[in-house]
CSV table of C-alpha atoms in Angstrom, one decimal:
chain,number,residue,atom,x,y,z
H,1,GLU,CA,-1.3,237.7,20.4
H,2,ILE,CA,-4.7,239.3,20.0
H,3,VAL,CA,-5.8,239.4,16.4
H,4,MET,CA,-7.9,242.4,15.3
H,5,THR,CA,-10.3,242.0,12.4
H,6,GLN,CA,-12.0,244.9,10.7
H,7,SER,CA,-15.0,244.8,8.4
H,8,PRO,CA,-15.7,245.6,5.8
H,9,ALA,CA,-12.4,246.0,4.1
H,10,ALA,CA,-13.9,248.8,2.0
H,11,LEU,CA,-17.0,250.9,2.3
H,12,SER,CA,-18.6,253.2,-0.3
H,13,VAL,CA,-20.6,256.0,1.2
H,14,SER,CA,-22.1,259.2,-0.1
H,15,LEU,CA,-21.4,262.6,1.3
H,16,GLY,CA,-23.7,263.3,4.3
H,17,GLU,CA,-24.5,259.6,4.8
H,18,ARG,CA,-23.8,257.5,7.9
H,19,ALA,CA,-20.9,255.1,7.9
H,20,THR,CA,-20.5,252.2,10.3
H,21,LEU,CA,-17.2,250.4,10.7
H,22,SER,CA,-16.6,247.3,12.7
H,23,CYS,CA,-13.6,245.9,14.6
H,24,ARG,CA,-13.5,242.5,16.3
H,25,ALA,CA,-10.9,241.2,18.7
H,26,SER,CA,-9.9,237.5,19.0
H,27,GLN,CA,-10.4,237.8,22.8
H,28,SER,CA,-11.7,240.4,25.1
H,29,VAL,CA,-9.8,243.7,25.2
H,30,SER,CA,-12.2,245.3,27.6
H,31,SER,CA,-12.5,249.0,26.5
H,32,ASN,CA,-8.8,249.3,25.6
H,33,LEU,CA,-9.3,250.1,22.0
H,34,ALA,CA,-8.3,253.0,19.8
H,35,TRP,CA,-9.3,254.2,16.3
H,36,TYR,CA,-7.1,256.0,13.9
H,37,LEU,CA,-7.7,257.7,10.6
H,38,GLN,CA,-5.0,257.7,7.8
H,39,LYS,CA,-5.2,259.7,4.6
H,40,PRO,CA,-3.0,258.8,1.6
H,41,GLY,CA,0.6,259.9,2.2
H,42,GLN,CA,0.0,261.0,5.8
H,43,ALA,CA,0.6,259.6,9.2
H,44,PRO,CA,-2.3,258.0,11.2
H,45,ARG,CA,-4.2,260.3,13.4
H,46,LEU,CA,-5.8,259.3,16.7
H,47,LEU,CA,-9.6,259.6,16.7
H,48,ILE,CA,-10.9,257.6,19.6
H,49,TYR,CA,-9.4,255.9,22.7
H,50,GLY,CA,-10.9,253.9,25.5
H,51,ALA,CA,-13.4,252.6,22.8
H,52,SER,CA,-15.6,255.7,23.0
H,53,THR,CA,-13.6,258.8,24.1
H,54,ARG,CA,-12.9,261.3,21.4
H,55,ALA,CA,-9.3,262.5,21.2
H,56,ALA,CA,-8.6,266.2,21.2
H,57,GLY,CA,-9.8,267.7,17.9
H,58,THR,CA,-12.0,264.8,16.8
H,59,PRO,CA,-15.3,266.1,15.5
H,60,ALA,CA,-18.5,265.1,17.3
H,61,ARG,CA,-19.7,263.2,14.2
H,62,PHE,CA,-17.3,260.5,15.1
H,63,SER,CA,-18.4,258.1,17.8
H,64,GLY,CA,-17.0,254.9,19.1
H,65,SER,CA,-18.8,252.1,21.0
H,66,GLY,CA,-18.4,248.5,22.2
H,67,SER,CA,-16.4,246.6,24.7
H,68,GLY,CA,-15.0,243.1,25.1
H,69,THR,CA,-14.6,241.8,21.5
H,70,ASP,CA,-16.9,243.9,19.3
H,71,PHE,CA,-16.4,247.5,18.6
H,72,THR,CA,-18.0,250.1,16.2
H,73,LEU,CA,-16.9,253.4,14.8
H,74,THR,CA,-19.7,255.5,13.5
H,75,ILE,CA,-19.4,258.6,11.3
H,76,SER,CA,-22.8,260.2,11.5
H,77,SER,CA,-22.6,262.4,8.4
H,78,LEU,CA,-19.7,261.9,6.1
H,79,GLN,CA,-17.7,264.9,5.1
H,80,SER,CA,-15.2,265.1,2.2
H,81,GLU,CA,-12.3,265.1,4.6
H,82,ASP,CA,-13.4,261.8,6.2
H,83,PHE,CA,-12.6,259.6,3.2
H,84,ALA,CA,-9.6,257.7,4.4
H,85,VAL,CA,-8.5,254.4,5.9
H,86,TYR,CA,-9.5,253.7,9.4
H,87,TYR,CA,-7.6,251.4,11.8
H,88,CYS,CA,-8.5,249.9,15.2
H,89,GLN,CA,-5.8,249.0,17.7
H,90,GLN,CA,-6.0,247.1,21.0
H,91,TYR,CA,-3.8,248.0,24.0
H,92,ASP,CA,-5.3,245.7,26.6
H,93,HIS,CA,-2.8,242.8,26.1
H,94,TRP,CA,0.5,244.0,24.9
H,95,PRO,CA,3.2,243.5,23.8
H,96,PRO,CA,2.5,243.2,21.0
H,97,LEU,CA,0.2,246.1,20.2
H,98,THR,CA,-2.0,244.9,17.4
H,99,PHE,CA,-3.9,246.7,14.7
H,100,GLY,CA,-6.7,245.7,12.5
H,101,GLY,CA,-6.2,245.5,8.7
H,102,GLY,CA,-8.1,248.7,8.1
H,103,THR,CA,-11.3,249.8,6.5
H,104,LYS,CA,-11.1,252.1,3.5
H,105,VAL,CA,-14.0,254.6,3.3
H,106,GLU,CA,-14.6,255.7,-0.3
H,107,ILE,CA,-16.8,258.1,-2.0
H,108,LYS,CA,-19.9,256.5,-3.6
Q,1,GLU,CA,3.6,273.1,18.2
Q,2,VAL,CA,4.0,269.5,19.3
Q,3,GLN,CA,5.9,267.7,16.6
Q,4,LEU,CA,7.8,264.5,15.8
Q,5,VAL,CA,10.2,264.4,12.9
Q,6,GLU,CA,11.8,261.1,11.7
Q,7,SER,CA,14.9,260.8,9.7
Q,8,GLY,CA,17.6,258.3,8.7
Q,9,GLY,CA,15.7,256.2,6.2
Q,10,GLY,CA,17.1,255.2,2.9
Q,11,LEU,CA,18.0,252.3,0.6
Q,12,VAL,CA,20.0,249.5,2.1
Q,13,GLN,CA,21.0,246.1,1.0
Q,14,PRO,CA,19.8,243.0,2.7
Q,15,GLY,CA,21.9,242.3,5.8
Q,16,GLY,CA,22.7,245.9,6.2
Q,17,SER,CA,22.0,248.4,9.0
Q,18,LEU,CA,20.3,251.7,9.4
Q,19,ARG,CA,19.7,254.0,12.4
Q,20,LEU,CA,16.5,255.9,12.5
Q,21,SER,CA,16.0,259.1,14.5
Q,22,CYS,CA,12.9,260.8,15.8
Q,23,ALA,CA,13.3,264.4,17.0
Q,24,ALA,CA,10.6,265.8,19.3
Q,25,SER,CA,9.7,269.5,19.6
Q,26,GLY,CA,7.1,271.4,21.5
Q,27,PHE,CA,7.2,269.0,24.4
Q,28,SER,CA,9.7,267.3,26.7
Q,29,LEU,CA,10.4,263.8,25.4
Q,30,SER,CA,11.6,262.7,28.8
Q,31,SER,CA,8.1,262.6,30.1
Q,32,TYR,CA,6.7,260.2,27.5
Q,33,GLU,CA,6.7,256.6,26.5
Q,34,MET,CA,7.4,256.2,22.8
Q,35,ASN,CA,6.9,253.7,20.1
Q,36,TRP,CA,7.9,252.8,16.5
Q,37,VAL,CA,5.3,251.6,14.1
Q,38,ARG,CA,5.8,250.7,10.5
Q,39,GLN,CA,3.8,250.3,7.4
Q,40,ALA,CA,4.9,248.2,4.4
Q,41,PRO,CA,3.9,249.6,0.9
Q,42,GLY,CA,0.2,249.2,0.5
Q,43,LYS,CA,-0.3,247.4,3.8
Q,44,GLY,CA,-1.6,248.1,7.2
Q,45,LEU,CA,0.1,249.3,10.4
Q,46,GLU,CA,2.5,247.0,12.3
Q,47,TRP,CA,3.9,247.8,15.8
Q,48,VAL,CA,7.6,247.5,16.0
Q,49,SER,CA,8.9,248.6,19.5
Q,50,ASP,CA,8.1,250.5,22.7
Q,51,ILE,CA,10.3,252.3,25.2
Q,52,ASN,CA,9.3,253.8,28.6
Q,53,SER,CA,10.1,257.4,29.5
Q,54,SER,CA,13.4,256.6,31.2
Q,55,GLY,CA,14.6,254.0,28.7
Q,56,SER,CA,14.7,251.3,31.3
Q,57,VAL,CA,12.0,249.1,29.8
Q,58,ARG,CA,11.8,248.1,26.1
Q,59,TYR,CA,9.5,245.8,24.1
Q,60,TYR,CA,9.8,244.5,20.6
Q,61,ALA,CA,7.7,242.7,18.0
Q,62,ASP,CA,8.8,239.1,17.4
Q,63,SER,CA,9.6,240.0,13.8
Q,64,VAL,CA,12.4,242.4,14.9
Q,65,LYS,CA,13.5,241.0,18.2
Q,66,GLY,CA,17.3,240.5,18.3
Q,67,ARG,CA,17.8,242.7,15.2
Q,68,PHE,CA,16.4,246.1,16.2
Q,69,THR,CA,17.2,248.2,19.2
Q,70,ILE,CA,15.1,251.1,20.5
Q,71,SER,CA,16.8,253.8,22.5
Q,72,ARG,CA,16.4,257.4,23.5
Q,73,ASP,CA,18.4,260.4,24.5
Q,74,ASN,CA,16.1,262.6,26.6
Q,75,ALA,CA,18.7,265.3,26.9
Q,76,LYS,CA,18.6,265.6,23.1
Q,77,ASN,CA,14.8,265.1,23.0
Q,78,SER,CA,15.4,262.2,20.5
Q,79,LEU,CA,14.3,258.6,20.0
Q,80,TYR,CA,16.2,256.1,17.9
Q,81,LEU,CA,15.8,252.8,16.2
Q,82,GLN,CA,18.9,250.8,15.4
Q,83,MET,CA,18.1,248.3,12.7
Q,84,ASN,CA,20.6,245.5,11.9
Q,85,SER,CA,20.4,242.4,9.7
Q,86,LEU,CA,17.8,244.1,7.6
Q,87,ARG,CA,15.5,241.9,5.4
Q,88,ASP,CA,13.4,242.6,2.4
Q,89,GLU,CA,10.3,242.4,4.6
Q,90,ASP,CA,11.6,245.3,6.7
Q,91,THR,CA,10.8,247.7,3.8
Q,92,ALA,CA,8.3,250.2,5.1
Q,93,VAL,CA,7.6,253.7,6.3
Q,94,TYR,CA,8.6,253.9,9.9
Q,95,TYR,CA,6.7,256.2,12.2
Q,96,CYS,CA,7.5,257.3,15.7
Q,97,GLY,CA,4.6,257.9,18.1
Q,98,ARG,CA,4.0,259.3,21.5
Q,99,VAL,CA,1.9,257.7,24.3
Q,100,PRO,CA,-0.1,260.2,26.4
Q,101,MET,CA,1.2,260.5,29.9
Q,102,ALA,CA,-2.2,259.6,31.5
Q,103,ALA,CA,-2.2,256.4,29.3
Q,104,SER,CA,1.3,255.3,30.3
Q,105,SER,CA,0.4,255.4,34.0
Q,106,TYR,CA,-2.1,252.6,33.4
Q,107,HIS,CA,0.1,250.6,31.0
Q,108,TYR,CA,-2.2,251.7,28.2
Q,109,ASN,CA,-0.5,252.2,24.8
Q,110,TYR,CA,-2.0,254.2,22.1
Q,111,LEU,CA,-0.4,257.1,20.1
Q,112,ASP,CA,-1.7,260.6,20.3
Q,113,VAL,CA,1.1,262.2,18.2
Q,114,TRP,CA,2.8,260.7,15.2
Q,115,GLY,CA,5.6,261.8,13.0
Q,116,LYS,CA,5.3,261.9,9.2
Q,117,GLY,CA,7.5,258.9,8.8
Q,118,THR,CA,10.8,257.9,7.1
Q,119,THR,CA,11.0,255.4,4.4
Q,120,VAL,CA,13.3,252.4,4.6
Q,121,THR,CA,13.9,250.3,1.5
Q,122,VAL,CA,15.8,247.0,1.8
Q,123,SER,CA,16.8,245.8,-1.7
Q,124,SER,CA,19.8,244.5,-3.5
């Protein structure tokens, strides 16, 4: 089973600032990585797939990069609606699908 | 509007059973691979099960194998999760999710549409 590790667990960022979230896989997952955003009391929402392809409706301020074992989600200028928990998920070696533990982006 | 709506959650005693349903609208379920994902209170996301578009191939997490059964009725545009021998650690919000058709063709599995979830509480 591939273990996904996200860092940091929590990130305090001011409105308009840049946020950088990391996700590491225990072995290579090629570019088969997705990012999701989850707000309190809501279902997750797909942001990025294929490590860097924005899903329909994902604003351009979200960008994904990386391949192999190390991945990054960057939010170029944080808006109020971006404060949430972000999860990465690999789909290169499944079953099982595996998710990272999440990064909570909080207002500074 | 493309939508998934889960139902069937509730309070059940350890060892009991529940059947979750996921109703699809705005698209034809028969064309899509589907998944169940759960989230324990205050915890992260955990994949539970996957079923291909025809229902002929099913996968399960080790934590539920032998206890849970995923199924679908494409004529009713519905997905199901039969949960038996429930344990305290099965307490969670259960989400159903859709895999994009283009992804399925490559054996890729990420979820582009999610339901709002149904809550399962296992407690005596």
